[in-house]
Short mmCIF file of C-alpha atoms and ligand atoms in Angstrom, two decimals:
data_model
loop_
_atom_site.label_atom_id
_atom_site.label_comp_id
_atom_site.label_asym_id
_atom_site.label_seq_id
_atom_site.Cartn_x
_atom_site.Cartn_y
_atom_site.Cartn_z
CA MET A 1 -3.24 91.90 18.80
CA SER A 2 0.09 89.93 18.85
CA SER A 3 0.88 91.05 22.23
CA ALA A 4 -2.54 90.10 23.49
CA VAL A 5 -1.82 86.63 21.99
CA THR A 6 1.38 86.53 23.71
CA MET A 7 -0.13 87.39 27.12
CA GLU A 8 -2.81 84.98 26.77
CA ALA A 9 -0.10 82.39 25.68
CA THR A 10 1.72 82.92 28.95
CA ARG A 11 -1.14 82.94 31.19
CA ARG A 12 -1.70 79.80 33.09
CA ARG A 13 -5.03 78.47 32.30
CA GLN A 14 -7.51 76.76 34.63
CA ARG A 15 -9.06 73.38 33.52
CA LEU A 16 -12.34 72.15 34.35
CA SER A 17 -13.54 68.56 34.12
CA SER A 18 -17.14 67.62 33.03
CA ASN A 19 -18.37 67.63 36.59
CA GLY A 20 -17.26 71.37 36.90
CA GLU A 21 -14.44 70.83 39.32
CA ALA A 22 -11.24 72.59 38.82
CA SER A 23 -8.35 70.24 37.61
CA GLU A 24 -4.60 70.91 37.23
CA THR A 25 -3.21 73.85 35.48
CA THR A 26 -0.32 73.90 33.04
CA GLU A 27 1.49 76.14 30.52
CA GLU A 28 -0.13 76.76 27.25
CA PRO A 29 1.35 74.66 24.53
CA ALA A 30 3.04 76.48 21.74
CA GLY A 31 3.99 73.59 19.58
CA GLN A 32 3.61 73.77 15.71
CA TRP A 33 1.36 71.07 14.38
CA GLY A 34 0.14 69.64 10.93
CA ARG A 35 2.38 67.75 8.50
CA ALA A 36 6.27 67.63 9.07
CA TRP A 37 8.40 70.56 7.94
CA GLU A 38 11.57 68.33 7.79
CA VAL A 39 11.84 64.75 6.40
CA ASP A 40 13.80 62.16 8.06
CA TRP A 41 15.48 59.19 6.07
CA PHE A 42 13.04 56.68 7.10
CA SER A 43 9.99 58.78 5.74
CA LEU A 44 11.89 59.82 2.56
CA SER A 45 12.78 56.00 1.91
CA ALA A 46 9.17 54.90 2.49
CA VAL A 47 7.94 57.82 0.16
CA ILE A 48 10.26 56.89 -2.58
CA LEU A 49 9.47 53.10 -2.14
CA LEU A 50 5.73 53.84 -2.32
CA LEU A 51 6.24 56.06 -5.43
CA CYS A 52 8.12 53.34 -7.26
CA THR A 53 6.00 50.26 -6.10
CA ALA A 54 2.43 51.37 -5.46
CA PRO A 55 1.51 51.60 -9.35
CA PHE A 56 2.91 48.08 -10.07
CA LEU A 57 1.21 46.66 -6.97
CA VAL A 58 -2.10 47.82 -8.33
CA PHE A 59 -1.20 46.50 -11.84
CA PHE A 60 -0.31 43.13 -10.25
CA PHE A 61 -3.27 42.64 -8.22
CA VAL A 62 -5.62 43.22 -11.30
CA MET A 63 -3.62 41.38 -13.71
CA VAL A 64 -3.31 38.11 -11.57
CA CYS A 65 -7.14 37.91 -11.88
CA ASP A 66 -7.08 38.74 -15.55
CA GLN A 67 -4.22 36.27 -16.21
CA TYR A 68 -4.08 33.67 -13.46
CA GLN A 69 -7.60 33.36 -11.97
CA CYS A 70 -6.48 35.63 -8.91
CA SER A 71 -3.68 33.38 -7.92
CA VAL A 72 -0.96 35.52 -6.32
CA SER A 73 1.61 32.85 -6.08
CA GLN A 74 1.22 31.50 -9.61
CA PRO A 75 2.93 34.33 -11.46
CA LEU A 76 5.60 34.39 -8.94
CA VAL A 77 6.30 30.65 -9.33
CA GLU A 78 6.18 30.93 -13.05
CA LEU A 79 8.60 33.99 -13.03
CA TYR A 80 10.86 32.21 -10.82
CA SER A 81 10.99 29.07 -13.09
CA GLY A 82 11.40 31.06 -16.18
CA GLU A 83 8.20 30.04 -17.77
CA VAL A 84 7.12 33.61 -18.25
CA THR A 85 9.06 36.94 -18.12
CA LEU A 86 7.99 40.28 -16.85
CA ARG A 87 7.67 41.33 -20.51
CA SER A 88 5.38 38.58 -21.53
CA ILE A 89 3.04 39.28 -18.59
CA TRP A 90 3.00 42.92 -19.42
CA GLU A 91 2.29 42.16 -23.14
CA LYS A 92 -0.68 39.97 -22.31
CA ALA A 93 -2.29 42.66 -20.38
CA PRO A 94 -5.08 44.55 -22.09
CA SER A 95 -3.56 48.01 -23.05
CA PHE A 96 -4.90 51.67 -23.12
CA THR A 97 -7.91 51.97 -25.47
CA TRP A 98 -9.75 55.21 -26.71
CA THR A 99 -13.06 53.34 -25.58
CA ALA A 100 -11.82 53.31 -21.99
CA ALA A 101 -10.61 56.96 -22.31
CA GLN A 102 -14.00 57.90 -23.51
CA ILE A 103 -15.80 56.24 -20.72
CA TYR A 104 -13.60 57.73 -17.91
CA THR A 105 -13.72 61.22 -19.49
CA ILE A 106 -17.52 61.04 -19.51
CA TRP A 107 -17.56 59.67 -15.97
CA VAL A 108 -15.18 62.17 -14.35
CA SER A 109 -16.79 65.16 -16.35
CA PHE A 110 -20.20 63.95 -15.05
CA GLN A 111 -19.06 64.03 -11.70
CA VAL A 112 -17.48 67.51 -11.87
CA VAL A 113 -20.75 68.72 -13.12
CA LEU A 114 -22.88 67.07 -10.40
CA TYR A 115 -20.24 68.50 -7.72
CA MET A 116 -20.03 72.03 -9.22
CA CYS A 117 -23.34 72.82 -10.83
CA VAL A 118 -26.12 70.95 -8.80
CA PRO A 119 -26.37 72.69 -5.34
CA ASP A 120 -27.60 70.23 -2.64
CA ILE A 121 -31.37 70.01 -2.38
CA THR A 122 -31.51 66.62 -0.34
CA HIS A 123 -30.83 68.17 2.98
CA LYS A 124 -34.16 70.07 2.36
CA PHE A 125 -36.19 66.79 2.49
CA LEU A 126 -34.01 64.26 4.26
CA PRO A 127 -34.35 64.75 7.98
CA GLY A 128 -30.96 64.62 9.97
CA TYR A 129 -28.84 64.94 6.85
CA ALA A 130 -26.28 67.90 6.83
CA GLY A 131 -25.97 68.86 3.21
CA GLY A 132 -25.47 72.29 1.54
CA VAL A 133 -22.82 74.71 2.54
CA GLN A 134 -20.90 73.67 5.53
CA ASP A 135 -17.70 75.00 7.51
CA GLY A 136 -14.58 72.78 7.55
CA ALA A 137 -12.18 72.65 10.47
CA ARG A 138 -9.63 75.42 11.35
CA THR A 139 -6.66 74.89 9.18
CA PRO A 140 -2.97 75.43 10.85
CA ALA A 141 -3.03 78.96 9.47
CA GLY A 142 -6.18 79.80 11.09
CA LEU A 143 -8.64 79.60 8.05
CA ILE A 144 -12.03 77.91 8.12
CA ASN A 145 -13.00 77.03 4.69
CA LYS A 146 -16.44 76.45 3.27
CA TYR A 147 -17.56 73.36 1.25
CA GLU A 148 -20.65 72.41 -0.70
CA ILE A 149 -21.71 69.15 0.49
CA ASN A 150 -23.74 67.45 -2.23
CA GLY A 151 -22.12 63.95 -2.17
CA LEU A 152 -25.16 61.97 -1.27
CA GLN A 153 -27.17 63.74 -3.99
CA SER A 154 -24.44 62.93 -6.68
CA TRP A 155 -24.47 59.45 -5.43
CA LEU A 156 -28.18 59.11 -5.70
CA ILE A 157 -28.50 60.83 -9.32
CA THR A 158 -25.48 58.64 -10.50
CA HIS A 159 -27.10 55.42 -9.29
CA ALA A 160 -30.56 56.29 -10.32
CA LEU A 161 -29.01 56.77 -13.86
CA TRP A 162 -27.22 53.61 -13.70
CA TYR A 163 -30.40 51.67 -12.70
CA ALA A 164 -32.49 53.33 -15.33
CA ASN A 165 -29.91 52.37 -18.07
CA ALA A 166 -29.82 48.80 -16.95
CA GLN A 167 -33.49 48.55 -16.71
CA TYR A 168 -34.86 50.86 -19.45
CA PHE A 169 -32.55 52.61 -21.77
CA HIS A 170 -29.75 50.12 -22.40
CA TRP A 171 -27.32 52.65 -23.57
CA PHE A 172 -24.41 50.52 -22.21
CA SER A 173 -24.16 47.09 -20.64
CA PRO A 174 -23.78 47.08 -16.71
CA THR A 175 -20.61 44.99 -17.16
CA ILE A 176 -18.99 48.09 -19.01
CA ILE A 177 -16.60 48.87 -16.01
CA PHE A 178 -15.46 45.23 -15.69
CA ASP A 179 -15.09 44.70 -19.48
CA ASN A 180 -12.77 47.65 -19.49
CA TRP A 181 -10.98 47.31 -16.41
CA ILE A 182 -7.25 47.26 -17.31
CA PRO A 183 -7.68 49.86 -20.04
CA LEU A 184 -9.45 51.91 -17.22
CA LEU A 185 -6.45 51.47 -14.99
CA TRP A 186 -4.33 53.24 -17.56
CA CYS A 187 -6.75 56.32 -17.91
CA THR A 188 -7.10 56.47 -13.99
CA ASN A 189 -3.24 56.48 -13.71
CA ILE A 190 -3.09 59.47 -16.21
CA LEU A 191 -5.61 61.34 -14.24
CA GLY A 192 -3.78 60.54 -10.84
CA TYR A 193 -0.46 61.65 -12.09
CA ALA A 194 -1.96 64.72 -13.96
CA VAL A 195 -3.70 66.02 -10.89
CA SER A 196 -0.92 65.35 -8.44
CA THR A 197 1.59 67.12 -10.71
CA PHE A 198 -0.85 70.03 -11.22
CA ALA A 199 -1.16 70.31 -7.53
CA PHE A 200 2.55 70.45 -6.97
CA VAL A 201 3.06 73.07 -9.65
CA LYS A 202 -0.03 75.07 -8.48
CA ALA A 203 1.63 75.20 -5.01
CA TYR A 204 4.61 76.91 -6.25
CA LEU A 205 2.85 79.24 -8.76
CA PHE A 206 -0.54 80.14 -7.42
CA PRO A 207 -1.39 78.46 -4.10
CA THR A 208 -4.93 78.89 -2.88
CA ASN A 209 -3.71 79.83 0.56
CA ALA A 210 0.01 80.35 0.81
CA GLU A 211 0.01 80.28 4.47
CA ASP A 212 -1.17 76.79 4.70
CA CYS A 213 1.59 75.58 2.32
CA LYS A 214 4.48 73.39 3.56
CA PHE A 215 7.72 72.96 1.67
CA THR A 216 10.11 70.36 3.18
CA GLY A 217 13.04 71.09 0.85
CA ASN A 218 12.74 67.45 -0.50
CA VAL A 219 11.14 67.27 -3.89
CA PHE A 220 9.90 63.75 -3.42
CA TYR A 221 8.33 64.31 -0.10
CA ASN A 222 6.85 67.41 -1.37
CA TYR A 223 5.37 65.69 -4.35
CA MET A 224 4.04 62.71 -2.38
CA MET A 225 2.61 64.19 0.85
CA GLY A 226 1.69 67.52 -0.89
CA ILE A 227 2.53 71.18 -0.42
CA GLU A 228 -0.88 72.94 -0.59
CA PHE A 229 -3.22 72.02 2.43
CA ASN A 230 -6.52 72.78 0.63
CA PRO A 231 -5.98 73.54 -3.05
CA ARG A 232 -8.88 74.85 -5.00
CA ILE A 233 -9.77 76.17 -8.24
CA GLY A 234 -12.17 79.02 -7.81
CA LYS A 235 -14.14 79.42 -4.76
CA TRP A 236 -15.67 75.89 -4.59
CA PHE A 237 -13.67 73.42 -6.65
CA ASP A 238 -11.88 71.71 -3.60
CA PHE A 239 -9.33 69.17 -4.66
CA LYS A 240 -9.64 66.93 -1.61
CA LEU A 241 -13.32 66.71 -1.15
CA PHE A 242 -13.89 66.07 -5.04
CA PHE A 243 -11.12 63.64 -5.64
CA ASN A 244 -11.52 61.50 -2.74
CA GLY A 245 -15.25 61.45 -2.78
CA ARG A 246 -16.53 61.64 -6.53
CA PRO A 247 -14.47 59.58 -8.93
CA GLY A 248 -13.34 57.30 -6.11
CA ILE A 249 -16.15 56.58 -3.80
CA VAL A 250 -19.12 57.10 -6.02
CA ALA A 251 -17.50 54.65 -8.15
CA TRP A 252 -16.93 52.17 -5.64
CA THR A 253 -20.49 50.82 -5.52
CA LEU A 254 -20.92 50.99 -9.40
CA ILE A 255 -17.66 48.93 -9.82
CA ASN A 256 -19.15 46.43 -7.51
CA LEU A 257 -22.58 46.29 -9.38
CA SER A 258 -20.74 45.88 -12.57
CA TYR A 259 -18.85 42.73 -10.99
CA ALA A 260 -22.22 41.46 -9.87
CA ALA A 261 -23.67 41.90 -13.50
CA LYS A 262 -20.65 40.18 -14.87
CA GLN A 263 -21.13 37.05 -12.62
CA GLN A 264 -24.79 37.05 -13.84
CA GLU A 265 -23.62 37.05 -17.39
CA LEU A 266 -20.99 34.45 -17.03
CA TYR A 267 -22.69 31.97 -14.67
CA GLY A 268 -26.42 32.94 -14.80
CA TYR A 269 -26.51 33.69 -11.25
CA VAL A 270 -25.09 36.01 -8.64
CA THR A 271 -23.47 34.25 -5.45
CA ASN A 272 -24.34 35.05 -1.92
CA SER A 273 -20.80 36.16 -1.48
CA MET A 274 -21.14 38.88 -4.16
CA ILE A 275 -24.21 39.95 -2.70
CA LEU A 276 -22.66 40.31 0.82
CA VAL A 277 -19.73 42.17 -0.64
CA ASN A 278 -22.08 44.64 -2.45
CA VAL A 279 -24.37 45.09 0.56
CA LEU A 280 -21.55 45.66 3.19
CA GLN A 281 -19.61 48.01 1.02
CA ALA A 282 -22.75 49.83 -0.21
CA ILE A 283 -23.47 50.52 3.72
CA TYR A 284 -19.97 52.02 4.02
CA VAL A 285 -20.21 54.14 0.95
CA LEU A 286 -23.51 55.36 1.88
CA ASP A 287 -22.47 56.08 5.37
CA PHE A 288 -19.61 58.23 3.92
CA PHE A 289 -21.98 60.31 1.97
CA TRP A 290 -24.60 60.58 4.56
CA ASN A 291 -21.81 61.82 6.98
CA GLU A 292 -19.98 63.85 4.20
CA ALA A 293 -20.01 67.01 6.57
CA TRP A 294 -18.47 64.89 9.32
CA TYR A 295 -15.65 63.84 6.66
CA LEU A 296 -14.67 67.56 6.78
CA LYS A 297 -13.38 67.06 10.28
CA THR A 298 -11.29 63.85 9.55
CA ILE A 299 -7.67 63.69 9.15
CA ASP A 300 -7.87 63.76 5.18
CA ILE A 301 -9.44 67.04 5.21
CA CYS A 302 -8.08 68.46 8.53
CA HIS A 303 -4.45 67.47 8.38
CA ASP A 304 -3.12 65.87 5.09
CA HIS A 305 -1.93 68.10 2.32
CA PHE A 306 -2.79 67.27 -1.22
CA GLY A 307 -0.29 65.54 -3.16
CA TRP A 308 0.29 62.25 -4.91
CA TYR A 309 -0.74 60.15 -1.78
CA LEU A 310 -4.30 61.63 -2.07
CA GLY A 311 -4.46 62.72 -5.67
CA TRP A 312 -3.14 59.36 -7.29
CA GLY A 313 -4.37 57.41 -4.34
CA ASP A 314 -7.99 58.61 -4.87
CA CYS A 315 -7.98 57.92 -8.59
CA VAL A 316 -6.26 54.71 -8.77
CA TRP A 317 -5.55 52.95 -5.55
CA LEU A 318 -8.91 53.46 -4.07
CA PRO A 319 -11.16 52.35 -7.05
CA PHE A 320 -8.90 49.34 -7.87
CA LEU A 321 -7.87 47.90 -4.61
CA TYR A 322 -10.90 48.59 -2.51
CA THR A 323 -13.02 46.62 -4.97
CA LEU A 324 -10.71 43.46 -5.08
CA GLN A 325 -13.25 41.28 -3.67
CA GLY A 326 -15.90 41.81 -6.12
CA LEU A 327 -13.22 41.23 -8.88
CA TYR A 328 -12.16 38.16 -7.22
CA LEU A 329 -15.67 36.84 -7.08
CA VAL A 330 -16.09 37.41 -10.72
CA TYR A 331 -13.21 34.80 -11.34
CA ASN A 332 -14.00 32.65 -8.41
CA PRO A 333 -17.83 32.46 -7.92
CA VAL A 334 -17.87 31.25 -4.25
CA GLN A 335 -21.14 30.45 -2.84
CA LEU A 336 -20.87 30.38 1.02
CA SER A 337 -22.72 28.09 3.37
CA THR A 338 -25.56 29.65 5.43
CA ALA A 339 -23.42 29.68 8.63
CA HIS A 340 -20.41 31.25 6.83
CA ALA A 341 -22.57 33.92 5.19
CA ALA A 342 -24.32 34.71 8.59
CA ALA A 343 -20.96 35.07 10.39
CA VAL A 344 -19.66 37.45 7.71
CA LEU A 345 -22.72 39.52 7.92
CA LEU A 346 -22.57 39.68 11.65
CA LEU A 347 -18.97 40.60 11.62
CA GLY A 348 -19.62 43.31 8.98
CA LEU A 349 -22.48 44.77 10.75
CA VAL A 350 -20.92 44.63 14.23
CA GLY A 351 -17.79 46.34 12.68
CA TYR A 352 -19.87 48.93 11.12
CA TYR A 353 -21.70 49.64 14.31
CA VAL A 354 -18.56 50.26 16.44
CA PHE A 355 -17.08 52.37 13.49
CA ARG A 356 -20.27 54.45 13.10
CA SER A 357 -20.94 54.80 16.86
CA THR A 358 -17.49 55.94 17.73
CA ASN A 359 -17.27 58.41 14.98
CA HIS A 360 -20.79 59.71 15.87
CA GLN A 361 -19.92 60.08 19.50
CA LYS A 362 -16.81 62.15 18.75
CA ASP A 363 -18.87 64.26 16.28
CA LEU A 364 -21.75 64.64 18.79
CA PHE A 365 -19.15 65.45 21.56
CA ARG A 366 -17.35 68.18 19.50
CA SER A 367 -20.38 69.86 18.01
CA THR A 368 -22.11 70.33 21.33
CA GLU A 369 -18.87 71.28 22.98
CA GLY A 370 -19.47 68.25 25.43
CA LYS A 371 -23.06 69.19 26.36
CA CYS A 372 -24.42 65.80 25.29
CA SER A 373 -25.12 62.38 26.56
CA ILE A 374 -22.77 59.40 25.79
CA TRP A 375 -23.98 56.07 26.83
CA GLY A 376 -26.60 57.66 28.93
CA LYS A 377 -24.19 59.96 31.04
CA LYS A 378 -22.63 63.28 30.79
CA PRO A 379 -19.25 62.80 29.00
CA THR A 380 -15.95 63.35 30.79
CA PHE A 381 -13.16 65.06 28.96
CA ILE A 382 -9.66 66.68 29.16
CA GLU A 383 -9.50 70.44 28.26
CA CYS A 384 -6.74 71.33 26.02
CA ALA A 385 -5.25 74.27 24.24
CA TYR A 386 -3.35 74.67 20.90
CA ARG A 387 -1.91 77.37 18.62
CA SER A 388 -2.60 77.94 15.10
CA GLY A 389 0.26 79.26 12.75
CA ASP A 390 -1.07 82.91 12.94
CA GLY A 391 -0.25 82.67 16.77
CA GLY A 392 -3.81 82.40 17.81
CA LEU A 393 -4.62 80.41 20.92
CA HIS A 394 -7.51 77.94 20.66
CA HIS A 395 -9.26 75.50 22.97
CA SER A 396 -10.49 72.04 22.41
CA LYS A 397 -11.64 68.84 24.49
CA LEU A 398 -10.62 65.34 24.35
CA MET A 399 -13.31 62.97 25.35
CA THR A 400 -12.54 60.17 27.66
CA SER A 401 -16.04 58.68 27.68
CA GLY A 402 -17.91 56.21 25.54
CA PHE A 403 -15.82 54.42 22.92
CA TRP A 404 -13.12 57.02 23.29
CA GLY A 405 -12.67 56.04 26.88
CA VAL A 406 -12.28 52.29 25.99
CA ALA A 407 -9.39 52.89 23.43
CA ARG A 408 -8.12 55.90 21.53
CA HIS A 409 -9.09 54.76 17.92
CA LEU A 410 -11.94 52.31 18.22
CA ASN A 411 -13.33 53.85 15.03
CA TYR A 412 -10.36 52.24 13.19
CA THR A 413 -10.98 48.79 14.99
CA GLY A 414 -14.61 48.90 13.69
CA ASP A 415 -13.36 49.72 10.21
CA LEU A 416 -10.88 46.85 10.48
CA MET A 417 -13.65 44.40 11.51
CA GLY A 418 -15.73 45.52 8.48
CA SER A 419 -12.73 45.18 6.17
CA LEU A 420 -12.19 41.42 7.52
CA ALA A 421 -15.67 40.76 6.66
CA TYR A 422 -15.36 41.68 3.16
CA CYS A 423 -12.46 39.51 2.55
CA ALA A 424 -13.91 36.61 4.46
CA ALA A 425 -17.02 36.67 2.18
CA CYS A 426 -14.56 35.46 -0.43
CA GLY A 427 -13.77 32.15 1.39
CA PHE A 428 -10.48 30.80 1.88
CA GLY A 429 -9.28 29.68 -1.61
CA HIS A 430 -6.89 32.26 -2.33
CA ILE A 431 -5.05 35.11 -0.31
CA HIS A 432 -5.72 37.54 -3.14
CA PRO A 433 -8.84 39.13 -1.55
CA TYR A 434 -7.14 39.30 1.95
CA PHE A 435 -4.77 41.94 0.54
CA TYR A 436 -7.35 44.75 1.63
CA ILE A 437 -7.33 43.68 5.37
CA VAL A 438 -3.60 43.62 5.35
CA TYR A 439 -3.47 47.14 3.60
CA MET A 440 -6.25 48.51 5.89
CA THR A 441 -4.28 47.25 9.01
CA ILE A 442 -1.10 49.01 7.74
CA LEU A 443 -2.91 52.15 6.71
CA LEU A 444 -4.97 52.51 10.03
CA VAL A 445 -2.01 51.50 12.33
CA HIS A 446 0.27 53.97 10.55
CA ARG A 447 -2.52 56.67 10.65
CA CYS A 448 -3.06 56.19 14.23
CA VAL A 449 0.62 56.69 14.97
CA ARG A 450 0.91 59.57 12.67
CA ASP A 451 -2.35 61.18 14.08
CA GLU A 452 -1.02 60.67 17.70
CA HIS A 453 2.20 62.27 16.94
CA ARG A 454 0.46 65.19 15.52
CA CYS A 455 -1.97 65.42 18.42
CA SER A 456 0.99 65.29 20.76
CA SER A 457 2.63 68.18 18.89
CA LYS A 458 -0.48 70.21 18.97
CA TYR A 459 -1.60 69.49 22.48
CA GLY A 460 1.69 68.99 24.20
CA LYS A 461 1.15 67.96 27.95
CA ASP A 462 -2.56 67.70 27.46
CA TRP A 463 -2.25 64.87 25.08
CA LYS A 464 0.04 63.09 27.63
CA ARG A 465 -2.75 63.47 30.20
CA TYR A 466 -5.35 62.06 27.60
CA THR A 467 -3.03 59.01 26.82
CA ASP A 468 -2.68 58.39 30.53
CA ALA A 469 -6.33 58.37 30.92
CA VAL A 470 -6.93 56.11 27.87
CA PRO A 471 -3.71 53.97 27.45
CA TYR A 472 -4.64 51.71 24.45
CA ARG A 473 -4.88 52.60 20.85
CA LEU A 474 -6.97 50.04 19.06
CA LEU A 475 -7.57 47.08 21.18
CA PRO A 476 -8.01 47.44 25.01
CA GLY A 477 -5.43 45.43 26.87
CA ILE A 478 -3.36 44.58 23.75
CA PHE A 479 -2.37 47.65 21.53
P1 LIG B 501 -10.60 60.41 13.75
O1 LIG B 501 -11.92 60.69 13.03
O2 LIG B 501 -10.42 59.21 14.57
O3 LIG B 501 -10.11 61.79 14.05
C1 LIG B 501 -8.75 61.84 14.73
C2 LIG B 501 -8.91 63.24 15.26
O4 LIG B 501 -9.96 63.26 16.32
C3 LIG B 501 -7.58 63.74 16.13
O5 LIG B 501 -6.63 64.03 15.31
C4 LIG B 501 -8.13 64.75 17.02
O6 LIG B 501 -8.45 65.75 16.29
C5 LIG B 501 -9.57 64.13 17.35
N1 LIG B 501 -9.65 63.37 18.45
C6 LIG B 501 -8.53 62.32 18.81
N2 LIG B 501 -9.11 61.83 20.14
C7 LIG B 501 -10.22 62.44 20.42
C8 LIG B 501 -11.03 62.43 21.66
N3 LIG B 501 -10.83 61.62 22.47
N4 LIG B 501 -12.13 63.15 21.72
C9 LIG B 501 -12.38 64.28 20.71
N5 LIG B 501 -11.54 64.23 19.62
C10 LIG B 501 -10.52 63.44 19.49
O7 LIG B 501 -9.50 59.96 12.37
P2 LIG B 501 -9.62 59.73 10.89
O8 LIG B 501 -10.05 61.12 10.31
O9 LIG B 501 -8.30 59.07 10.46
O10 LIG B 501 -10.73 58.68 10.56
C11 LIG B 501 -12.02 58.93 10.29
C12 LIG B 501 -12.75 57.69 10.07
O11 LIG B 501 -12.56 57.36 8.67
C13 LIG B 501 -12.36 56.33 10.90
O12 LIG B 501 -13.36 55.70 11.24
C14 LIG B 501 -11.44 55.54 9.94
O13 LIG B 501 -11.70 54.21 10.11
C15 LIG B 501 -11.94 56.02 8.57
N6 LIG B 501 -10.93 56.02 7.44
C16 LIG B 501 -11.25 55.01 6.49
C17 LIG B 501 -10.19 54.97 5.45
C18 LIG B 501 -10.48 54.06 4.31
O14 LIG B 501 -9.65 53.99 3.51
N7 LIG B 501 -11.45 53.22 4.36
C19 LIG B 501 -9.10 55.72 5.61
C20 LIG B 501 -8.95 56.68 6.57
C21 LIG B 501 -9.85 56.73 7.45
P3 LIG B 501 -8.38 67.42 16.77
O15 LIG B 501 -7.00 67.82 16.23
O16 LIG B 501 -9.52 68.07 16.20
O17 LIG B 501 -8.24 67.11 18.23
#
């Protein structure tokens, strides 16, 4: 078997373009791919900085709304002038409560039950929806994991219950999330740290798949960026799919609904800005669950290892910082002019169109192995080869048509346009809600560079051919 692989690896391969003509031939790549094995000083410093500052940053952005009407500069000015101290700010913030702990325990347990015990039936009656058991992408060690895709069903059940409670049962107030927001922050931190630490220890003691573990020799990097690739408990409880999608993204729309309910309670009306934020973000969330099977082929699942970055990030960063606009609007009920609201809606919808169409084109292209139509034509592509850790040689294709021929990551550009629309829905009174677009720009530019570095190791010279054919990353002619 291994000699066959070696022979195959050394054989020069002929490449065909989409029109069937033979193109150049090159040596097979033999590079290792996946997350780094060695940590440079820059990455290590960034990891330690993030570990030390990210929890305080989340606290800061929530606290400034609670104590300073969402003014980011006011607490800094008061700290500078000595009017307040870090201690007095900390003491004024609501602390952990058992009520919040109960709410959060019920919430996470309910999501676990929906994830583990309610197999998907929605794919049986929703045409075009891919739910139920689906294959993930090949891991660096050569495995293909199976996933139970039932996120859309979980979202629908959860929101149906939320609606039923608000309209008929009245077990709890729809403002429950907002009313317990800072106490809930402590609870999410407890889970975020617990799950990251558990994943870290598990990787040493009982990894799900030892061949896909990566140890760098640096404990901080291992803790933050993860060791195990796809940690699981039992056959089906997949940490990445559960923590990213369920307590985090299902909660996103509920948190926004809770903010809208709070505006109604405080002012007797819901602003058009709040409606815009709820609608645009709900489109994004529903898109995520409708395409959950596609999510199995994204960087989070295919390339990132599960550590604090994903574990804590999904539990704390995502629900608190992705919902800053709604929080801001509770304290600052901005009513937009019709022209401003229309411009925000247009930007959000165009951004969503670019984001979705770009992702869809790649998915269609990959699932049909290039036998499809992109913008009314047969797609063009570059044939590539790569090796998995078990020595196996595999082939893949990089599309150079459609949005993927315009720039290498227009899906990120669309995502950024949508993110800007959420921020612009809050008007221009404070910079607080604009933190999201700053963060998303850093996240997606960094992700783009990280992904390209990985693709370059994976595909070698073929990647260079692709970047020569499509020279820009996010904005044609600029970057
Ligand atoms: P992509 O979906 O863009 O996937 C990148 C991978 O696609 C590459 O690693 C490569 O994988 C493959 N690929 C690259 N170029 C081509 C090509 N020309 N033709 C075919 N395949 C190609 O990246 P992400 O997983 O980061 O993003 C998925 C979506 O999720 C994006 O739209 C992004 O905006 C969004 N996102 C949102 C976040 C948020 O917090 N809101 C966070 C992160 C992402 P391979 O090894 O298979 O070749």
